[in-house]
mmCIF file of C-alpha atoms in Angstrom:
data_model
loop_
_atom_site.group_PDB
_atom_site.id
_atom_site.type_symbol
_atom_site.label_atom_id
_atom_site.label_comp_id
_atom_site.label_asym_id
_atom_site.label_seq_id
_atom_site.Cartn_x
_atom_site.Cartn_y
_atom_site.Cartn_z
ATOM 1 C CA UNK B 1 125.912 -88.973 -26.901
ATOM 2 C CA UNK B 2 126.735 -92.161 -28.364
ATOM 3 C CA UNK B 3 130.087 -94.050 -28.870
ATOM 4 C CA UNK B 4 131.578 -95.932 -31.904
ATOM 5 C CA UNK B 5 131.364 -99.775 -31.274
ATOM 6 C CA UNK B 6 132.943 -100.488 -34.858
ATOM 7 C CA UNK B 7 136.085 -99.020 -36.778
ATOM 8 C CA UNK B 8 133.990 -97.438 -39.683
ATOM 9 C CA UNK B 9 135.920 -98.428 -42.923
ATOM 10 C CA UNK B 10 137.715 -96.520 -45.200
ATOM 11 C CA UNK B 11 135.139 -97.390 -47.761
ATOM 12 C CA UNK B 12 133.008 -95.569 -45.441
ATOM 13 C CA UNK B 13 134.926 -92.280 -45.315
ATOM 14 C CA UNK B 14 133.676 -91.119 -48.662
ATOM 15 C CA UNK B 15 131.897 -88.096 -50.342
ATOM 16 C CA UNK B 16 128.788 -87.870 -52.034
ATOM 17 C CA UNK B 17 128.946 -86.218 -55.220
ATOM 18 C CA UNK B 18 125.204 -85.145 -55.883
ATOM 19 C CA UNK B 19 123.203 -82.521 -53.687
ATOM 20 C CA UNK B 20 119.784 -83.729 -53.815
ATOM 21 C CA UNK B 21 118.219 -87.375 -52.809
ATOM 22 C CA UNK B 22 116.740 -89.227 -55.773
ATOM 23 C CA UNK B 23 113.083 -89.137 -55.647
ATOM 24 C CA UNK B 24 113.094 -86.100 -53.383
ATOM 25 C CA UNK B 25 113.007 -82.627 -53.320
ATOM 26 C CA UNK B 26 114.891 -83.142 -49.646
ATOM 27 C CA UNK B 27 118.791 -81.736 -50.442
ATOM 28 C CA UNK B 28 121.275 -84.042 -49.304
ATOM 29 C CA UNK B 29 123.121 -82.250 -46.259
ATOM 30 C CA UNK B 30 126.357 -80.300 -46.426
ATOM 31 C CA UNK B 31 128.867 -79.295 -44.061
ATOM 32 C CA UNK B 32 128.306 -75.501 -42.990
ATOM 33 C CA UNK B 33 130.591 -72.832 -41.348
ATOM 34 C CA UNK B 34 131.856 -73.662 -37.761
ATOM 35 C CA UNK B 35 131.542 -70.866 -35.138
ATOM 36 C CA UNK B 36 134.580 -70.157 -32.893
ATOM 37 C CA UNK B 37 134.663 -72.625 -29.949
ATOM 38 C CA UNK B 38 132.527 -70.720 -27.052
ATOM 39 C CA UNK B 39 134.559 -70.373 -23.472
ATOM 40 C CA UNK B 40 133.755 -72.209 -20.441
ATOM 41 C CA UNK B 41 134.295 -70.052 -17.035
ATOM 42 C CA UNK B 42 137.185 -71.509 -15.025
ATOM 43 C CA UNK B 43 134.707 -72.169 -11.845
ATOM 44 C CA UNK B 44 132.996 -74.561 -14.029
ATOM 45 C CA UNK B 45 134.055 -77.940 -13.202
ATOM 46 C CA UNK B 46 135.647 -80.187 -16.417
ATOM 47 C CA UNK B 47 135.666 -83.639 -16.939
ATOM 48 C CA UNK B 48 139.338 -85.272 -17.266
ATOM 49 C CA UNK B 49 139.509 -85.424 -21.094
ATOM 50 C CA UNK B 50 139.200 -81.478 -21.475
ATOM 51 C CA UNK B 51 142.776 -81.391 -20.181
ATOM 52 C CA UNK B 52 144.059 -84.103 -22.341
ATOM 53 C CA UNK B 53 142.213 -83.695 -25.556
ATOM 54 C CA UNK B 54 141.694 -87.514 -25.833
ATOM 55 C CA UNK B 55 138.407 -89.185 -26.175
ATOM 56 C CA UNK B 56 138.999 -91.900 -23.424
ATOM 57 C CA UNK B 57 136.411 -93.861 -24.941
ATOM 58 C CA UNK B 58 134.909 -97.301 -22.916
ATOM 59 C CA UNK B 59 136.026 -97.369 -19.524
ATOM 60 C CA UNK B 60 136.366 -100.944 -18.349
ATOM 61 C CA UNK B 61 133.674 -101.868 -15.180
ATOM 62 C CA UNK B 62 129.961 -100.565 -14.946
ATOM 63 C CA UNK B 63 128.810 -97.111 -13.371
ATOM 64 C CA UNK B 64 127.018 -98.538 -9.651
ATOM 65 C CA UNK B 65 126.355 -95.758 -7.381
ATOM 66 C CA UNK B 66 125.997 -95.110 -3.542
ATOM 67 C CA UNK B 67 123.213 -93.390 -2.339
ATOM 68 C CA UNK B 68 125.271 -89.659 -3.025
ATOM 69 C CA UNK B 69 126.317 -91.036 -6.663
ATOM 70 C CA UNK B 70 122.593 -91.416 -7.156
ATOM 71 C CA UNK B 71 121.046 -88.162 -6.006
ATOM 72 C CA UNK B 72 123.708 -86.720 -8.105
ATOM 73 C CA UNK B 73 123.149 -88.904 -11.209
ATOM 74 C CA UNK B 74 119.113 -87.258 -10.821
ATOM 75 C CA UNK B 75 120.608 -83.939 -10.496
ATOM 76 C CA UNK B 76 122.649 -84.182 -13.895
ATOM 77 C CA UNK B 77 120.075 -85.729 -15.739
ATOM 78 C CA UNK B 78 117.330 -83.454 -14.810
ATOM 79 C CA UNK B 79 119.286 -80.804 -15.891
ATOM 80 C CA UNK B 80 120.113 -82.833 -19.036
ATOM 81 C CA UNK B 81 116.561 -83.179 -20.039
ATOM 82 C CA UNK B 82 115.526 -79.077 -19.256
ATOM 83 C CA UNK B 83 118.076 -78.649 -21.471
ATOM 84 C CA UNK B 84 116.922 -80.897 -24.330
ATOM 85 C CA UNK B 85 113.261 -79.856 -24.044
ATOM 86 C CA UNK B 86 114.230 -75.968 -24.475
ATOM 87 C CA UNK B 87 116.788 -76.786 -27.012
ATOM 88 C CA UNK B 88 113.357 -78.718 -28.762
ATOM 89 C CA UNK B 89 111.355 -75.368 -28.655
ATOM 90 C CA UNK B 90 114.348 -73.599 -30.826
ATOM 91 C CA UNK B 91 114.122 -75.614 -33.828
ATOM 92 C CA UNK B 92 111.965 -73.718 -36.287
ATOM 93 C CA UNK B 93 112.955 -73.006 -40.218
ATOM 94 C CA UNK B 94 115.363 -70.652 -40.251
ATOM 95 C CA UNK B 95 117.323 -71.561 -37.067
ATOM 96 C CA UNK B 96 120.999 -72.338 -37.441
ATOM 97 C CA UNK B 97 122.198 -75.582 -35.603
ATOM 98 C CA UNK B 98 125.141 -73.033 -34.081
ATOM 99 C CA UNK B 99 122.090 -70.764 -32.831
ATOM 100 C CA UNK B 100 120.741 -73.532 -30.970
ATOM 101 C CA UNK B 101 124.523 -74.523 -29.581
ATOM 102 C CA UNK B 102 124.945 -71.665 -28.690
ATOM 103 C CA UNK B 103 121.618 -71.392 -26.445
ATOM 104 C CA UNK B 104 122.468 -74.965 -24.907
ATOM 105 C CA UNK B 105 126.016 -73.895 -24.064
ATOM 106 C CA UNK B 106 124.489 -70.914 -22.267
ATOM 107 C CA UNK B 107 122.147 -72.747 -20.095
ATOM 108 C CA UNK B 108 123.983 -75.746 -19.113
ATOM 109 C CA UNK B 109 126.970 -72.823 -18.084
ATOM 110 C CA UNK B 110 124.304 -70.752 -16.381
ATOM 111 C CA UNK B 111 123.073 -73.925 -14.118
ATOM 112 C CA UNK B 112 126.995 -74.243 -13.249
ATOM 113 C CA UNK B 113 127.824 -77.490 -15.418
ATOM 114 C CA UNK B 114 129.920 -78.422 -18.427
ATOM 115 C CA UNK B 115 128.646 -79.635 -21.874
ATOM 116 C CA UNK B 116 129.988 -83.039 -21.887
ATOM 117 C CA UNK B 117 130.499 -83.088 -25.731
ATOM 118 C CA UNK B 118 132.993 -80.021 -25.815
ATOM 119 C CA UNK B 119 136.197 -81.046 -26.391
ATOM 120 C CA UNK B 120 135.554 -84.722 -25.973
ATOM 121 C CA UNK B 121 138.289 -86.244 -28.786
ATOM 122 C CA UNK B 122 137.844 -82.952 -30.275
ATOM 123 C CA UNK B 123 134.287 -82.118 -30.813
ATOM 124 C CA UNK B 124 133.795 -78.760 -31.228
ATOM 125 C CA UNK B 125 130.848 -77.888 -29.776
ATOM 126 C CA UNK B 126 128.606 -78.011 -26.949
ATOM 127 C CA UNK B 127 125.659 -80.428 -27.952
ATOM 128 C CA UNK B 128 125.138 -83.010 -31.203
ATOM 129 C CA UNK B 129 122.493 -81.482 -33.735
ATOM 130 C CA UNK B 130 122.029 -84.594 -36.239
ATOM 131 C CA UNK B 131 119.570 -83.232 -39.203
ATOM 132 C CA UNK B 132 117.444 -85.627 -41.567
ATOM 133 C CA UNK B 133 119.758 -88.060 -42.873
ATOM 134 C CA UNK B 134 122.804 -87.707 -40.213
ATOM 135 C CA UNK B 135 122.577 -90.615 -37.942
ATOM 136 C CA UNK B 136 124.831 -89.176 -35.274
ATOM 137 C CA UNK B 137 127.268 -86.975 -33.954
ATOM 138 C CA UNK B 138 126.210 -84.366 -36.314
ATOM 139 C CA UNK B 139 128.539 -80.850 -35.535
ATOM 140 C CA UNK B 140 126.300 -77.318 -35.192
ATOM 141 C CA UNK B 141 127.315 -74.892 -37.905
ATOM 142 C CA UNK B 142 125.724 -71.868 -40.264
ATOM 143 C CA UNK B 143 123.441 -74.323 -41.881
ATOM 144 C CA UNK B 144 119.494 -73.187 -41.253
ATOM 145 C CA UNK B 145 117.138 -75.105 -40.801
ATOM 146 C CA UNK B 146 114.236 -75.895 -43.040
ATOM 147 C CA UNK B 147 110.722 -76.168 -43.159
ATOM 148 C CA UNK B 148 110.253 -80.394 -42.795
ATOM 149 C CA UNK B 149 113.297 -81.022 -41.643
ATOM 150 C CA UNK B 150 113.674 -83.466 -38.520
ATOM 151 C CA UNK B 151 116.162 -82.974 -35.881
ATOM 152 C CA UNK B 152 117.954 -84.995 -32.919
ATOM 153 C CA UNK B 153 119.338 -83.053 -30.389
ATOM 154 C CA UNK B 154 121.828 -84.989 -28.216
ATOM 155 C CA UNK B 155 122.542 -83.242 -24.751
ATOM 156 C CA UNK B 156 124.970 -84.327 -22.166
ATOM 157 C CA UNK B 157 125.783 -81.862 -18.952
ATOM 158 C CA UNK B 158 128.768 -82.642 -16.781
ATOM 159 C CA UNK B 159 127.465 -81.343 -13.174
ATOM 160 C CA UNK B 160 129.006 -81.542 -9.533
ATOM 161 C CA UNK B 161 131.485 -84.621 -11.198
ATOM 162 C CA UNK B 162 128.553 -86.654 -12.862
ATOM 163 C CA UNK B 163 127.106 -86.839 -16.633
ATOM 164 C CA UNK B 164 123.649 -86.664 -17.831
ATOM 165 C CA UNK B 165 122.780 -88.124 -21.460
ATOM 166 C CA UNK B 166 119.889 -87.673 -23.170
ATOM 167 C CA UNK B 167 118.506 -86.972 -27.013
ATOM 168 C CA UNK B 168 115.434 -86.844 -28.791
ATOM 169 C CA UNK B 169 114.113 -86.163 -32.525
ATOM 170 C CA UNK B 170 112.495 -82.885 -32.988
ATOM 171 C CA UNK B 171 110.033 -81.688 -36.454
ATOM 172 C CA UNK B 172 111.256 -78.401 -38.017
ATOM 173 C CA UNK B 173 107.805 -76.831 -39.469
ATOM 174 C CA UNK B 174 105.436 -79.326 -41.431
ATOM 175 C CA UNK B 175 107.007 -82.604 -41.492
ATOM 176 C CA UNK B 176 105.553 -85.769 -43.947
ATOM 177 C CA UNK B 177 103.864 -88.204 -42.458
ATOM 178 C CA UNK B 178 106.716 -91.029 -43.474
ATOM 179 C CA UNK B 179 109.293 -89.073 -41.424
ATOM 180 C CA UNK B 180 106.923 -88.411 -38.675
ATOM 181 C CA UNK B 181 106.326 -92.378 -38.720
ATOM 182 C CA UNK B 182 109.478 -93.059 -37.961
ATOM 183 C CA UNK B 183 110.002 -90.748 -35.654
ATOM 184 C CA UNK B 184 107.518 -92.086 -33.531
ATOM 185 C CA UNK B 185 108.211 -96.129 -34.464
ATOM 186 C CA UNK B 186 112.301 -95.238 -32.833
ATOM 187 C CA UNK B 187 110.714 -93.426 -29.265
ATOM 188 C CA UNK B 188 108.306 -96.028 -29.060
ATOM 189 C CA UNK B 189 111.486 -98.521 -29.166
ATOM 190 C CA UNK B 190 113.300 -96.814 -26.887
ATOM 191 C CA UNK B 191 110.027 -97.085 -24.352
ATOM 192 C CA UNK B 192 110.156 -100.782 -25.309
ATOM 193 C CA UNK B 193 113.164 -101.457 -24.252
ATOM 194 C CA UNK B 194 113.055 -99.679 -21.215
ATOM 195 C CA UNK B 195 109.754 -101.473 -20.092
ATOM 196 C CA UNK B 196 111.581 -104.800 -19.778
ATOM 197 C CA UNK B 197 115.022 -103.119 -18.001
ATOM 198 C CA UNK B 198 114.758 -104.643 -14.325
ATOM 199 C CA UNK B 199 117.521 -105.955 -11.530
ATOM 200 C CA UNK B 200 118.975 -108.951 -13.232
ATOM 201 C CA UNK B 201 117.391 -108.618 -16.787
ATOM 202 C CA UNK B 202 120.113 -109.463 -19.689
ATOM 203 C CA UNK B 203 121.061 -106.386 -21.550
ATOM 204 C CA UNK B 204 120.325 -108.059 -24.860
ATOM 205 C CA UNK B 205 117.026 -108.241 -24.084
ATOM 206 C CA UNK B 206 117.021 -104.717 -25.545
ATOM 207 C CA UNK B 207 118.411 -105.016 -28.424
ATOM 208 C CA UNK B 208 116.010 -107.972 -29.117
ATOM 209 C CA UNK B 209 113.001 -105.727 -28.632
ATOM 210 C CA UNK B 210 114.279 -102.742 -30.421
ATOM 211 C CA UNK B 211 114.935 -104.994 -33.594
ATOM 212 C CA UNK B 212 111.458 -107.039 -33.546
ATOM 213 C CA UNK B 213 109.876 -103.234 -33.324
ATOM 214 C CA UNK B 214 111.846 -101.464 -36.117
ATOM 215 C CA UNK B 215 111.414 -105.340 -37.999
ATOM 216 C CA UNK B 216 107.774 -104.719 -37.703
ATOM 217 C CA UNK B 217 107.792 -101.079 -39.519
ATOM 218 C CA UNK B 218 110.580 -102.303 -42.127
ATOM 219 C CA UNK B 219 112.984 -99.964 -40.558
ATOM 220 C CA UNK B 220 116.770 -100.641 -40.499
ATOM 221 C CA UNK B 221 118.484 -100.783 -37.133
ATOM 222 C CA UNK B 222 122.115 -98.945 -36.613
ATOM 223 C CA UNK B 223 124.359 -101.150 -35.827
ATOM 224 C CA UNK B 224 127.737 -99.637 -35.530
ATOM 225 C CA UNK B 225 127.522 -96.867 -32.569
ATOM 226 C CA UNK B 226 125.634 -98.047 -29.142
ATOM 227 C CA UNK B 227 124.443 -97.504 -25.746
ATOM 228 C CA UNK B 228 126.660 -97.212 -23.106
ATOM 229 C CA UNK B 229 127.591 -96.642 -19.389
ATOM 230 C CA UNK B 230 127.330 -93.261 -17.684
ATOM 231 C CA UNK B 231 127.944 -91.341 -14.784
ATOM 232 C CA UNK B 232 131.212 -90.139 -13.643
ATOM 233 C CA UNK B 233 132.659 -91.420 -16.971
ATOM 234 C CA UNK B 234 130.452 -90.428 -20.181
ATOM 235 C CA UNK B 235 131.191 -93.725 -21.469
ATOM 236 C CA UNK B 236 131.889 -96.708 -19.458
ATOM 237 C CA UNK B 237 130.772 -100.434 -19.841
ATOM 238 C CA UNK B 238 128.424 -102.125 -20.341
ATOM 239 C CA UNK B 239 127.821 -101.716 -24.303
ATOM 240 C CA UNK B 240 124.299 -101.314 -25.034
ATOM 241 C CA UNK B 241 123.342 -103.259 -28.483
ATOM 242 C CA UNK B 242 120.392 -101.877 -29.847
ATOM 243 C CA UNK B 243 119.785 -105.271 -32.529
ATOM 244 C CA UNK B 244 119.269 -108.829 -31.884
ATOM 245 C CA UNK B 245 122.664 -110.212 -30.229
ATOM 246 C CA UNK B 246 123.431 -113.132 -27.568
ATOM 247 C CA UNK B 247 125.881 -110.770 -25.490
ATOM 248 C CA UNK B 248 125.640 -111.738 -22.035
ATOM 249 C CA UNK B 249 125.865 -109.283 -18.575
ATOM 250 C CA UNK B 250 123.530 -108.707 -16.363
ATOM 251 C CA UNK B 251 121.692 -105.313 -14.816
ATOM 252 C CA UNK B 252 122.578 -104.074 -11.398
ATOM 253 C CA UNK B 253 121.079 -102.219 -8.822
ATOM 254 C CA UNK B 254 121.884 -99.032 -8.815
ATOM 255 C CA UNK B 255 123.129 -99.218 -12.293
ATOM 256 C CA UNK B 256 122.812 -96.192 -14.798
ATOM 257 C CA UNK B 257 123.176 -96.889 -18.565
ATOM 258 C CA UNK B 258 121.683 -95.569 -21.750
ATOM 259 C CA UNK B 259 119.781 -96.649 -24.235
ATOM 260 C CA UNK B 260 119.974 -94.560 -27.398
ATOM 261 C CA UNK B 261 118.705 -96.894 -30.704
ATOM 262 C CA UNK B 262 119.217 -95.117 -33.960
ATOM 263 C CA UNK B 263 116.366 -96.506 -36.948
ATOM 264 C CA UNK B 264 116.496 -95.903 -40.977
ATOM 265 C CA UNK B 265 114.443 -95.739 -43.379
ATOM 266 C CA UNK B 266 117.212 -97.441 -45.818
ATOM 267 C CA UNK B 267 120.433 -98.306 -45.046
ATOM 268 C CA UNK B 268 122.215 -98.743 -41.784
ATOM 269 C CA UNK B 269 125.500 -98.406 -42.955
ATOM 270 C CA UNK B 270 127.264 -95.368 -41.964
ATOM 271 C CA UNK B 271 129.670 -92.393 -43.966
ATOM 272 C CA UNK B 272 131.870 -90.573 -42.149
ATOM 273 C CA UNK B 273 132.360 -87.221 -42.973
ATOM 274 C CA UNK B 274 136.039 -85.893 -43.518
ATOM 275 C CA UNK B 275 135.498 -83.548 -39.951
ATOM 276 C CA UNK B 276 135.728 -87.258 -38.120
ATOM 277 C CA UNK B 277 132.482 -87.062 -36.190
ATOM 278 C CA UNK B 278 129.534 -86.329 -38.521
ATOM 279 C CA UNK B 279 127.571 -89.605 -39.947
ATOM 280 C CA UNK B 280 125.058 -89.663 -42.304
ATOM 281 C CA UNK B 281 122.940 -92.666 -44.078
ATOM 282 C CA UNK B 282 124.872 -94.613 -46.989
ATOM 283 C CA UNK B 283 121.620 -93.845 -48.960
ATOM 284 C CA UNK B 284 120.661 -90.108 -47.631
ATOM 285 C CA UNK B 285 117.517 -92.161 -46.389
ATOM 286 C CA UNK B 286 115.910 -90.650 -42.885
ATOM 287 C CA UNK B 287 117.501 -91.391 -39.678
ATOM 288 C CA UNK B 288 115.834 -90.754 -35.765
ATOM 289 C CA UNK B 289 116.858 -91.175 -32.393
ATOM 290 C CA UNK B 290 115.660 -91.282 -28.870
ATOM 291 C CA UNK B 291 118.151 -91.661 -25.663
ATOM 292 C CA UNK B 292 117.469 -92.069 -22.220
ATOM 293 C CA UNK B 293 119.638 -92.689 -19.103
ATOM 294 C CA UNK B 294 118.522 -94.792 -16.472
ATOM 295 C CA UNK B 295 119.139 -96.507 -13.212
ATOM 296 C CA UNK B 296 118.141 -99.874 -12.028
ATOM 297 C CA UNK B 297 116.523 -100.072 -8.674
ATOM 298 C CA UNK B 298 114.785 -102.842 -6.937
ATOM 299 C CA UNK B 299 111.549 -101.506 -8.757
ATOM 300 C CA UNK B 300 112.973 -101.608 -12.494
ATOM 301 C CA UNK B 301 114.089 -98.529 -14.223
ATOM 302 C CA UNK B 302 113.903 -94.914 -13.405
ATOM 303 C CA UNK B 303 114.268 -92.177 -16.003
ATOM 304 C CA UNK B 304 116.809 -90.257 -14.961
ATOM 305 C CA UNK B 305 116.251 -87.544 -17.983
ATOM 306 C CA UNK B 306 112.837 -86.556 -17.838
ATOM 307 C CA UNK B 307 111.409 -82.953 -16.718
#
């Protein structure tokens, strides 16, 4: 799940007044009908904020592990990532974003963890379903989806006191080949970037490579909500900057971070819908995302959220 780096503006808080994108038959997207929040058993560990209804937001000091930390960090994220990839086999036209919440609540509860996003600063719901033109953060609800649609699907599992992130972009029936494009152009960034993550590497080293690859397909690069640190905080330093930027910080072993870059087909410039999470394109133009955590070891960078 990503965090804010930038106050969005009030000019960004705004509503769109027409329902379909100009130049396409694609409707512009519309908030739906929230389901009541589903329960979490009381044996289920929480994270601290669950009490205190607070996002916490960037915890000062990076997430290094000992050897425990890290066989736990593999445990959360492997969960994270069985999650995401049988969330991915639910999205078919049809399929409400609240039907596949509702499936990712019950299997992240049913392996004994918490859904990280519930009841972080609010959010309603147990995982981030961000459709077409939502760049983040989007909220499940009635809305179905439909046939060409694409689909990120953020997951984050809180299990035995340590958080897994993870998120990819899913295609919802037949998809055109300019959406599938960028699809593909934003994992292959994130892969990019992850390449070059080794013991002492800068972190802007990945923003660098994620811009010159988006630069390359004339894709925009989202600017305003980042990377972060993870592990027994869901968001800690360092701030991952996923465009060029001269920020400096080091990697460390035994490190864990993600890297979640968020490419446009227009604009990068964010609206905020009035439910404070959901945010979608200035233009309505196509948005993807990938996310991965990782740790640093003296070998580079394992994947922590792969099956």
């Amino acid at each position: 799940m990503t965090t804010i780096l930038l106050v969005l503006s009030n000019s960004y808080r705004t509503s769109r007044n027409t329902d379909e994108l100009q130049g396409s038959k694609r409707k512009l997207l519309r908030p739906g009908k929230l389901s009541p929040q589903r329960p979490v058993p009381d044996h289920i560990p929480k994270p601290p904020y669950v009490a205190s209804k607070k996002a916490p937001g960037i915890a000062s000091g990076p997430e290094v592990h000992d050897e425990k930390g890290i066989e736990c960090m593999r445990a959360s994220g492997k969960l994270a990532a069985q999650v995401l990839q049988y969330a991915g086999t639910l999205v078919k036209p049809g399929v409400t974003t609240d039907q596949i919440d509702q499936e990712v609540h019950r299997m992240i509860i049913d392996n004994g963890a918490y859904p990280s996003p519930l009841c972080y600063g609010g959010f309603p719901k147990s995982v981030c379903t961000s459709v077409n033109e939502c760049i983040c953060h989007g909220i499940p609800d009635s809305r179905e989806l439909e046939d060409g649609d694409i689909i990120n699907i953020d997951v984050t599992v809180y299990l035995n006191g340590y958080h897994g992130d993870t998120s990819a972009t899913f295609f919802c029936g037949e998809v055109d080949d300019e959406a599938k494009k960028l699809v593909q152009v934003t994992k292959e960034s994130l892969y990019k970037a992850i390449s070059v993550c080794a013991l002492g590497v800068e972190f802007n080293k990945i923003g660098k490579i994620i811009h010159a690859h988006a630069d390359e397909h004339r894709y925009g690069v989202v600017e305003t909500f980042v990377g972060h640190g993870v592990g027994r905080l869901f968001h800690s330093d360092p701030v991952i900057l996923h465009y060029r930027n001269n920020e400096r910080g080091r990697m460390m072993l035994n490190q864990t971070f993600t890297i979640e870059p968020m490419l446009t087909m227009g604009s990068i410039h964010p609206i905020m819908w009035d439910d404070n999470w959901t945010v979608v394109t200035e233009d309505g133009s196509l948005s993807a995302q990938f996310e991965h955590t990782l740790l640093i070891t003296e070998n580079g960078a394992e994947i922590l959220t792969q099956c």
